[in-house]
Tab-separated table of C-alpha atoms and ligand atoms in Angstrom:
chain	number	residue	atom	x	y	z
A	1	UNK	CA	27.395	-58.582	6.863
A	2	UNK	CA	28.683	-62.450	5.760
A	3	UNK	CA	25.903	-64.452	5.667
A	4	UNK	CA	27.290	-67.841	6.704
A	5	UNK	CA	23.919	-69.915	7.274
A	6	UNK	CA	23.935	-69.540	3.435
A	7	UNK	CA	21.473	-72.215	2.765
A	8	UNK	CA	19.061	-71.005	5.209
A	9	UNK	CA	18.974	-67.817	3.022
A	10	UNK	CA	18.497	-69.796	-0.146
A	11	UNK	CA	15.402	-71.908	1.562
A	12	UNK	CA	13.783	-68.539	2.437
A	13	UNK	CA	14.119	-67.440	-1.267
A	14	UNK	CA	13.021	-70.865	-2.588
A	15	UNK	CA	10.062	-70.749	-0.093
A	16	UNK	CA	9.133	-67.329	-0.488
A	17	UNK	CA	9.034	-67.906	-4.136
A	18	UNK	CA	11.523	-65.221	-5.398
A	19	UNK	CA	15.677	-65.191	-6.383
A	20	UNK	CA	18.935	-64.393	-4.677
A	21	UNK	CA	20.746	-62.816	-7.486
A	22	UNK	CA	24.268	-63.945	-7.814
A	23	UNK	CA	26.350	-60.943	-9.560
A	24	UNK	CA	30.168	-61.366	-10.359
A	25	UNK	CA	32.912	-58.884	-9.447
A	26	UNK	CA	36.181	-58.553	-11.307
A	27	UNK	CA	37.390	-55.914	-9.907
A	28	UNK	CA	36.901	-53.718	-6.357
A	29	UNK	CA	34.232	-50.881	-8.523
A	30	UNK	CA	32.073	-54.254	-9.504
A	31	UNK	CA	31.993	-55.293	-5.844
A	32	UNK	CA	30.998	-51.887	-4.733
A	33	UNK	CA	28.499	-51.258	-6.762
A	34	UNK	CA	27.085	-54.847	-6.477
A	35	UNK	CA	27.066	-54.201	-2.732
A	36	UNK	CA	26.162	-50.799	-2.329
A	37	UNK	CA	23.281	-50.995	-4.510
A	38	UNK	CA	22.206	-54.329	-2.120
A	39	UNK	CA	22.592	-52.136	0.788
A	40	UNK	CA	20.560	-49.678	-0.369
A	41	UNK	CA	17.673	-52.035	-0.893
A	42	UNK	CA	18.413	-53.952	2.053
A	43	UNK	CA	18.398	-56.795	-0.195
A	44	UNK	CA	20.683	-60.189	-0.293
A	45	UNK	CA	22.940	-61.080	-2.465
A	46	UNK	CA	25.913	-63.796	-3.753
A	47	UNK	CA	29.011	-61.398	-4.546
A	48	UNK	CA	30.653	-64.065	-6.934
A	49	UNK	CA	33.896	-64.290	-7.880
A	50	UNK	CA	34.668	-66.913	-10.926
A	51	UNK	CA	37.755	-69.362	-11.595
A	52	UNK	CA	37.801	-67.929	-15.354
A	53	UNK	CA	38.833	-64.477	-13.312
A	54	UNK	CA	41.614	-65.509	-11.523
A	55	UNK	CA	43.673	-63.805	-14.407
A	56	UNK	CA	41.427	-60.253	-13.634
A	57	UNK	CA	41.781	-60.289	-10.453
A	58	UNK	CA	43.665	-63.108	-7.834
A	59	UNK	CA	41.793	-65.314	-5.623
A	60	UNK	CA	43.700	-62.921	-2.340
A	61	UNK	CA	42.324	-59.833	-3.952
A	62	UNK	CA	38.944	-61.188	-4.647
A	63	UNK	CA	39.112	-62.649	-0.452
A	64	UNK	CA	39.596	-59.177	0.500
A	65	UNK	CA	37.951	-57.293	-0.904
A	66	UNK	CA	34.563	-59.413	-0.317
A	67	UNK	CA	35.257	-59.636	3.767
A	68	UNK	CA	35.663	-56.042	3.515
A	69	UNK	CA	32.521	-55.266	1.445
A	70	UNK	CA	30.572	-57.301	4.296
A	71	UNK	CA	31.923	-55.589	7.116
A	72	UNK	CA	31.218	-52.498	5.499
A	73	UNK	CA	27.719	-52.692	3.415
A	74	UNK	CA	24.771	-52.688	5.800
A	75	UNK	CA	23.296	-56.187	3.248
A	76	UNK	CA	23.373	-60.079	3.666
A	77	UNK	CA	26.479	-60.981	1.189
A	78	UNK	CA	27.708	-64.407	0.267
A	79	UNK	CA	30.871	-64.653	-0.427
A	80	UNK	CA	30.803	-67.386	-3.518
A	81	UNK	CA	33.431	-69.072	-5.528
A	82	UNK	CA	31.619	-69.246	-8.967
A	83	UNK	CA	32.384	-72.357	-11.493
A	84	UNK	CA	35.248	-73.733	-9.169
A	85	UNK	CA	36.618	-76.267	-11.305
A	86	UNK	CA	40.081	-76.863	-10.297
A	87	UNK	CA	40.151	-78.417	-6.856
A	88	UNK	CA	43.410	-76.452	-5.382
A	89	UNK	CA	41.622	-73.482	-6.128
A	90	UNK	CA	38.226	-74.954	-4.715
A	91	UNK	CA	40.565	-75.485	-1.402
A	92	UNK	CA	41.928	-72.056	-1.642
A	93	UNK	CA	38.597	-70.332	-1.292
A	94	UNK	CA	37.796	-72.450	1.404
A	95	UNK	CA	40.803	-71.578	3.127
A	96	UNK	CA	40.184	-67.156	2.345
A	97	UNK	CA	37.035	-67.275	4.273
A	98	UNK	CA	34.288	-68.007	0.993
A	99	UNK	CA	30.990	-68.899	3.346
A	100	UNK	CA	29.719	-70.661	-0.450
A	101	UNK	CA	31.268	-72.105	-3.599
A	102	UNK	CA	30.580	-74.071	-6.304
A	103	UNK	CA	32.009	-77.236	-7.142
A	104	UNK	CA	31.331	-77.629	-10.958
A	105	UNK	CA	32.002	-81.097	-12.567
A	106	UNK	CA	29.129	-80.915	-14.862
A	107	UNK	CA	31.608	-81.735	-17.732
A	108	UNK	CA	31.744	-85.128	-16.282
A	109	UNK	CA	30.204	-88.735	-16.206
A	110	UNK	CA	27.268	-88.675	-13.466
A	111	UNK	CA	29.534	-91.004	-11.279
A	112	UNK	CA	33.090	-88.760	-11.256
A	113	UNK	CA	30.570	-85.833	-10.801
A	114	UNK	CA	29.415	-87.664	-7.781
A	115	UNK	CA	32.365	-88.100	-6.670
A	116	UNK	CA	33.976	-85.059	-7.090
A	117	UNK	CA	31.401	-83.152	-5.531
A	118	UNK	CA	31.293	-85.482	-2.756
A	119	UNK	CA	34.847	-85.236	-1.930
A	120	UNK	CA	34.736	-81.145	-1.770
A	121	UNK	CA	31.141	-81.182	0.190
A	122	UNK	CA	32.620	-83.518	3.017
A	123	UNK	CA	35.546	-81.050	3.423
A	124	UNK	CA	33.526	-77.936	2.915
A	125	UNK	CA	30.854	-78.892	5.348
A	126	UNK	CA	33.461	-79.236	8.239
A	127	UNK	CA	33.912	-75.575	7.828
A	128	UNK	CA	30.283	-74.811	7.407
A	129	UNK	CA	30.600	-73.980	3.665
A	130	UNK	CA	27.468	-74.046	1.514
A	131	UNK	CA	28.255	-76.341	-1.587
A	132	UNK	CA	26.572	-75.900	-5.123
A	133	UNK	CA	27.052	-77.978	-7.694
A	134	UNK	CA	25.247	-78.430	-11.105
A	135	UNK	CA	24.186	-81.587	-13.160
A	136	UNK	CA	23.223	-81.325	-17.036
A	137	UNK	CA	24.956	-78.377	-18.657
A	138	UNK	CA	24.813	-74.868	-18.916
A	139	UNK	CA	26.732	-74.005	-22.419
A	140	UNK	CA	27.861	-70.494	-23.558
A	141	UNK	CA	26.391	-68.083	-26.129
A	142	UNK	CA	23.572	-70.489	-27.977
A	143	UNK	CA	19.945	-70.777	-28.104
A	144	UNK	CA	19.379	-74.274	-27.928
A	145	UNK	CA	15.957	-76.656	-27.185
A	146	UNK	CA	17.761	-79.584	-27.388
A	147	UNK	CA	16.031	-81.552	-24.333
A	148	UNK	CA	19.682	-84.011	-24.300
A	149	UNK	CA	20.990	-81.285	-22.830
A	150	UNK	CA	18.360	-80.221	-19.706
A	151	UNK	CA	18.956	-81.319	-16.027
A	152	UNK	CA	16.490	-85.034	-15.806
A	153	UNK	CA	14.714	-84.367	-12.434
A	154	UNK	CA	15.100	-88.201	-11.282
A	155	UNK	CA	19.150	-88.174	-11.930
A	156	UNK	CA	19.074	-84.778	-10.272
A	157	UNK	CA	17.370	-85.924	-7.304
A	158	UNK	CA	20.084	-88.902	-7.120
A	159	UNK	CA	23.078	-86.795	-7.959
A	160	UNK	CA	21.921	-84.870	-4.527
A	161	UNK	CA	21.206	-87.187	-2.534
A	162	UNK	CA	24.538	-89.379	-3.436
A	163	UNK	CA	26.917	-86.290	-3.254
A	164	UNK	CA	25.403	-84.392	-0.113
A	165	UNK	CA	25.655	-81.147	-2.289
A	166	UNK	CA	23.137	-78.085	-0.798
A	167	UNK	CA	22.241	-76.585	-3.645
A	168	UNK	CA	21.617	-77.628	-7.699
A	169	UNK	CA	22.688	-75.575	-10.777
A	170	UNK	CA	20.259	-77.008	-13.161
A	171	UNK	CA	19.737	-76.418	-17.085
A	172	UNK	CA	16.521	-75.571	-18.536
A	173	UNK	CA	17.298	-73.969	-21.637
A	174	UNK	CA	19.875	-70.947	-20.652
A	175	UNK	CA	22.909	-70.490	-21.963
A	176	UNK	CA	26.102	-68.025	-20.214
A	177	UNK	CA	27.156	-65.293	-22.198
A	178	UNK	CA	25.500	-63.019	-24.759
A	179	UNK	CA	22.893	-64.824	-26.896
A	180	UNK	CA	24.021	-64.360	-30.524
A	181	UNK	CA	19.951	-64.338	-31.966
A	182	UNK	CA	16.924	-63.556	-29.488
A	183	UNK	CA	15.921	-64.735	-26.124
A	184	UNK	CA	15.908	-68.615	-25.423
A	185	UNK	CA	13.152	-70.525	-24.340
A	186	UNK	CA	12.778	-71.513	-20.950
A	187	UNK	CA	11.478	-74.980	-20.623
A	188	UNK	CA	9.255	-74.351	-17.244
A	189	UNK	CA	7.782	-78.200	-17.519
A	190	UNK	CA	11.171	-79.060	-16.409
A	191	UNK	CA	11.881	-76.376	-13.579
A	192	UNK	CA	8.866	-78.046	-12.571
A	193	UNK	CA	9.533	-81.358	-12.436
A	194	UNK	CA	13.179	-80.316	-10.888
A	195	UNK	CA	11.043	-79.014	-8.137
A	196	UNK	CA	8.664	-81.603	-7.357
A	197	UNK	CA	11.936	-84.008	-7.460
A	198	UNK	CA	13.891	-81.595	-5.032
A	199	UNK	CA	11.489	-80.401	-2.364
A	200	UNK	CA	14.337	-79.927	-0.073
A	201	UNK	CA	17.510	-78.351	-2.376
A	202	UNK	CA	17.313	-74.952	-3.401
A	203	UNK	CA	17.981	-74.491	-7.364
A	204	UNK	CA	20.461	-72.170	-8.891
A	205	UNK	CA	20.276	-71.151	-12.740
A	206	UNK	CA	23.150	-69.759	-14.796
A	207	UNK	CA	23.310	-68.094	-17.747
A	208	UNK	CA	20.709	-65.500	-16.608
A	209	UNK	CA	22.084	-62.645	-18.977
A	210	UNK	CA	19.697	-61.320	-21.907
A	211	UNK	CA	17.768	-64.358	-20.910
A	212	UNK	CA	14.353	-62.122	-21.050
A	213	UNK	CA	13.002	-60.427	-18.080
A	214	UNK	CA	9.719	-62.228	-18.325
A	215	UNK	CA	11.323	-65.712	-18.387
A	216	UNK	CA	13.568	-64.740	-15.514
A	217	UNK	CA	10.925	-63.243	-13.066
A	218	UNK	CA	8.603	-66.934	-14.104
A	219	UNK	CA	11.756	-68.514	-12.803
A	220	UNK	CA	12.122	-67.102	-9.763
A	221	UNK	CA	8.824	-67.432	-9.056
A	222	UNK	CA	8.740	-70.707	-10.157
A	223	UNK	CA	11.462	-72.190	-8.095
A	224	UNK	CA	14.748	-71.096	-9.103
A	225	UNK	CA	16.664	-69.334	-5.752
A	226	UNK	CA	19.270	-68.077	-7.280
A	227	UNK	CA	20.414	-66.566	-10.597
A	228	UNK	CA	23.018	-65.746	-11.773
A	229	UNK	CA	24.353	-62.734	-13.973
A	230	UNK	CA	27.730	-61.597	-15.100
A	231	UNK	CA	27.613	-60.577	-18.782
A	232	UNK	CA	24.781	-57.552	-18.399
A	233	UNK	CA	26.742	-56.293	-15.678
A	234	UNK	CA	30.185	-55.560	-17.593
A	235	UNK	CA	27.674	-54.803	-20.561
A	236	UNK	CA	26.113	-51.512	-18.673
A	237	UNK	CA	29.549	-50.924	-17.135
A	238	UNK	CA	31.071	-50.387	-20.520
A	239	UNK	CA	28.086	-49.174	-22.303
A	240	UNK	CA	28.507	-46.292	-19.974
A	241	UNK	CA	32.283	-45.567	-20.261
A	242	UNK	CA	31.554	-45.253	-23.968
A	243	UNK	CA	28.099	-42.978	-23.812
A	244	UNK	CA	30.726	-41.157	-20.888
A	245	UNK	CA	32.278	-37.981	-23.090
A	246	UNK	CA	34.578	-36.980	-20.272
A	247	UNK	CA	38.481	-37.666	-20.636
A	248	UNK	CA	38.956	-37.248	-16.818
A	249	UNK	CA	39.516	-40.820	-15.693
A	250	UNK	CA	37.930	-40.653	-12.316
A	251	UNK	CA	34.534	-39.281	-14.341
A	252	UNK	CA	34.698	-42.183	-16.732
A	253	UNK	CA	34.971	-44.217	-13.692
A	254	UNK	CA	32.149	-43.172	-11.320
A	255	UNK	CA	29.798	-43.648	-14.963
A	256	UNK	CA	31.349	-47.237	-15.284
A	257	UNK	CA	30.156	-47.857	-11.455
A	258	UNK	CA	26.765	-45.931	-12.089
A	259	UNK	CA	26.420	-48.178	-15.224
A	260	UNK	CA	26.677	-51.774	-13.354
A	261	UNK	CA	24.775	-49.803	-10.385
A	262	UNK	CA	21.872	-49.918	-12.621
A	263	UNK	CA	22.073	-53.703	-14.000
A	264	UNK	CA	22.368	-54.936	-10.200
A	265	UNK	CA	19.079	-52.584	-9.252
A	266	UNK	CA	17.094	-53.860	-12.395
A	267	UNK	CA	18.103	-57.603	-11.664
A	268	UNK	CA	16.673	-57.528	-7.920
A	269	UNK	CA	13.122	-55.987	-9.554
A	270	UNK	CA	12.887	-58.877	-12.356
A	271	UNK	CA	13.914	-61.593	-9.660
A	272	UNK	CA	11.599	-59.884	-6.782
A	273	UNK	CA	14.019	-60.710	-4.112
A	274	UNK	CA	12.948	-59.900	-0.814
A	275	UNK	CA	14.823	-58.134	2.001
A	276	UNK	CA	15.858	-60.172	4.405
B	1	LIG	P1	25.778	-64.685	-17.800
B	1	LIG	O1	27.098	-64.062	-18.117
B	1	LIG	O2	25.105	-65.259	-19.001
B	1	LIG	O3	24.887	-63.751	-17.034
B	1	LIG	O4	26.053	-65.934	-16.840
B	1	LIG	C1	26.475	-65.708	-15.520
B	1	LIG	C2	26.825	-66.975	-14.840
B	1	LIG	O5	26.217	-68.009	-15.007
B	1	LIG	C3	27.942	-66.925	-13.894
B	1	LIG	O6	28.187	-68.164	-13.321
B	2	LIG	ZN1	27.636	-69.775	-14.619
């Protein structure tokens, strides 16, 4: 089913101490498996679609095919705009019936951030919308421990409370993407702080790919509600088209939907979610 009270469900997780995970679809097999998997575990989760897709697959398709997954998986599913940076297309999923989406102006000055965030939260809460946004960045494909670049818990706590936003993307050392050398390093000092700042705002993290099972399980237990993966999931879809000998195309593509199957099952082990 749609989950609308969407941060309800993230409170719960942040309460509860565990993650929602948030896994991308690009295509209808993603979104299946994402969602069949959940409804086998009777677990929730965010079925994300990204801006950076809209070339994969269009904003319609992506509409549709999420109400339908709803209706028809027996599993709490958001449906989430992911990195919504371009504000006709934040509108758009508004309009298609996303329940949560993310407003991301992290590339900004703190006060056009603000105010950008502010702008689509006032509309989106009219239509009982969940709004994420995200303060300090989250790059793509480096290891990095440079502390310029993490979320500061007292300008986090301001950023929320001046732009009305539900829920905080945050950035404590992971990066989107495939790490090019090892796992990063997780700076838990500042989830911590992040917490203790926002008692009331649940906090997302990106970049959860190859980010270390260990780290990622600390997180969610350690208040991060929802994660977010993309990268492992088209990583085991394609790893298992290639180990896949058949040439009959509908074999090749029940192993590319068995191969994401397994990502989404491992992710809702490491991040303990609960069933809800
Ligand atoms: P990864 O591709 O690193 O898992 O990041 C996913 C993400 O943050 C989507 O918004
Ligand atoms: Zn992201």
């Amino acid at each position: 089913m749609l989950v609308t009270d969407v941060k309800g469900l993230l409170m719960k997780a942040k309460e509860n101490h565990y993650a929602i995970p948030s896994y991308n679809f690009w295509d209808l097999d993603s979104a299946r498996a994402h969602c069949s998997v959940a409804a086998r575990e009777h677990k929730p989760i965010f079925l994300s679609y990204a801006e950076v897709h809209r070339t994969a697959l269009a904003i319609e398709e992506a509409a549709a095919i999420g109400k339908l997954m709803a209706e028809r998986y027996d599993a709490p599913i958001v449906l989430h705009l992911d990195h919504g940076q371009d504000l006709d297309f934040v509108y758009k999923a508004m309009d298609l019936g996303f329940t949560s989406i993310m407003i991301d102006a992290s590339m900004k000055d703190f006060d056009e951030n603000v105010a950008i965030t502010r702008g689509v939260a006032l509309d989106a809460h009219k239509k009982g919308i969940q709004v994420e946004a995200e303060i300090g960045h989250v790059g793509s494909n480096v290891i990095s421990d440079d502390s310029s670049l993490y979320t500061q818990p007292e300008e986090a706590a301001r950023f929320v409370e001046m732009s009305g936003c539900d829920s905080l993307a945050v950035s404590i050392g992971t990066s989107h993407g495939a790490y090019k050398t090892g796992t990063p390093k997780i700076n838990f000092d500042v989830l911590h702080a992040l917490r203790a700042a926002l008692p009331n705002t649940p906090l997302v993290l990106h970049g959860g790919s190859g980010s270390g099972d260990e780290n990622l399980k600390r997180c969610a237990r350690e208040g991060i509600a929802k994660l977010n993966i993309y990268t492992d999931l088209s990583v085991g879809g394609l790893e298992a088209i290639r180990a896949c000998a058949s040439d009959d195309y509908l074999v090749v593509k029940k192993a590319y939907s068995e191969g994401i199957e397994k990502v989404v099952a491992k992710y809702f082990d490491v991040f303990e979610t609960q069933s809800v």
